[in-house]
């Protein structure tokens, strides 16, 4: 065995960081689950997977909500992470003041 002074420390993740990551990934996957049920997203996935014929024929209707939904899905986890990080920092600051 190596002496304790020469032993390599393994990286550790605190409980707060782990919970923050869980909340962020939960929001991402909840948005993805909802996105799968949107008809415009289903049509785009069918085209992406190689099925060139999409039943019902999408004539462009519903693409503005589709784009807004995708932008919200991409930015909301970042905004949530920022808000939770600021809340955690404020909590630690208030604990130091007491």
Coordinates of C-alpha atoms in Angstrom, one line a residue:
X1 CA 0.0 0.0 0.0
X2 CA 1.1 3.5 -0.7
X3 CA 1.6 5.9 2.2
X4 CA -1.3 8.2 2.9
X5 CA 0.6 11.2 1.7
X6 CA 1.3 9.7 -1.7
X7 CA -2.2 8.1 -2.2
X8 CA -4.1 9.6 -5.1
X9 CA -7.4 11.1 -4.2
X10 CA -10.4 10.2 -6.3
X11 CA -12.6 13.0 -7.5
X12 CA -15.7 13.5 -5.4
X13 CA -19.1 15.0 -6.1
X14 CA -21.0 16.7 -3.3
X15 CA -24.6 15.9 -2.6
X16 CA -25.7 19.4 -3.5
X17 CA -24.1 19.1 -7.0
X18 CA -25.5 15.6 -7.5
X19 CA -29.0 16.8 -6.7
X20 CA -28.6 19.9 -8.9
X21 CA -27.6 17.6 -11.8
X22 CA -30.5 15.3 -11.1
X23 CA -33.0 18.2 -11.3
X24 CA -31.4 19.5 -14.6
X25 CA -31.5 16.1 -16.2
X26 CA -35.1 15.5 -15.0
X27 CA -36.2 18.8 -16.7
X28 CA -34.3 17.9 -19.9
X29 CA -35.9 14.4 -20.1
X30 CA -39.4 15.6 -19.2
X31 CA -39.1 18.1 -22.0
X32 CA -37.9 15.3 -24.3
X33 CA -40.8 13.1 -23.3
X34 CA -43.3 15.9 -24.1
X35 CA -41.5 16.7 -27.4
X36 CA -41.9 13.1 -28.6
X37 CA -45.7 13.6 -28.3
X38 CA -45.8 16.7 -30.5
X39 CA -46.9 15.8 -34.0
X40 CA -44.4 18.2 -35.7
X41 CA -41.5 16.6 -33.8
X42 CA -42.8 13.1 -34.7
X43 CA -42.8 14.1 -38.3
X44 CA -39.3 15.5 -38.1
X45 CA -38.0 12.3 -36.4
X46 CA -39.6 10.1 -39.1
X47 CA -37.8 12.1 -41.8
X48 CA -34.6 12.0 -39.8
X49 CA -34.8 8.2 -39.4
X50 CA -35.2 7.7 -43.1
X51 CA -38.9 7.4 -43.5
X52 CA -39.4 9.9 -46.4
X53 CA -43.2 9.6 -46.5
X54 CA -44.9 11.1 -43.5
X55 CA -48.6 10.3 -43.2
X56 CA -50.8 13.3 -43.0
X57 CA -48.4 15.6 -44.8
X58 CA -47.1 18.5 -42.8
X59 CA -47.6 21.7 -44.7
X60 CA -45.6 23.9 -42.3
X61 CA -48.4 24.5 -39.9
X62 CA -47.2 24.3 -36.3
X63 CA -43.6 25.0 -36.9
X64 CA -43.5 28.2 -35.0
X65 CA -44.6 26.5 -31.7
X66 CA -42.2 23.7 -32.6
X67 CA -39.3 26.1 -32.8
X68 CA -40.3 27.9 -29.6
X69 CA -40.6 24.6 -27.8
X70 CA -37.2 23.5 -28.9
X71 CA -35.6 26.8 -27.9
X72 CA -37.4 26.6 -24.5
X73 CA -36.2 23.0 -24.1
X74 CA -32.6 24.0 -24.8
X75 CA -32.5 27.1 -22.6
X76 CA -34.6 26.1 -19.7
X77 CA -32.1 23.6 -18.1
X78 CA -29.4 26.3 -18.4
X79 CA -31.7 28.9 -16.7
X80 CA -32.7 26.3 -14.1
X81 CA -29.1 25.5 -13.3
X82 CA -28.2 29.2 -13.0
X83 CA -31.2 29.8 -10.7
X84 CA -30.4 26.8 -8.5
X85 CA -26.8 27.7 -8.3
X86 CA -27.6 31.3 -7.3
X87 CA -30.0 30.0 -4.7
X88 CA -27.4 27.7 -3.3
X89 CA -24.8 30.5 -3.2
X90 CA -27.3 32.8 -1.5
X91 CA -28.1 30.0 1.1
X92 CA -24.4 29.5 1.8
X93 CA -23.9 33.3 2.1
X94 CA -26.8 33.6 4.6
X95 CA -25.4 30.7 6.6
X96 CA -22.0 32.4 6.9
X97 CA -23.7 35.6 8.1
X98 CA -25.3 33.9 11.1

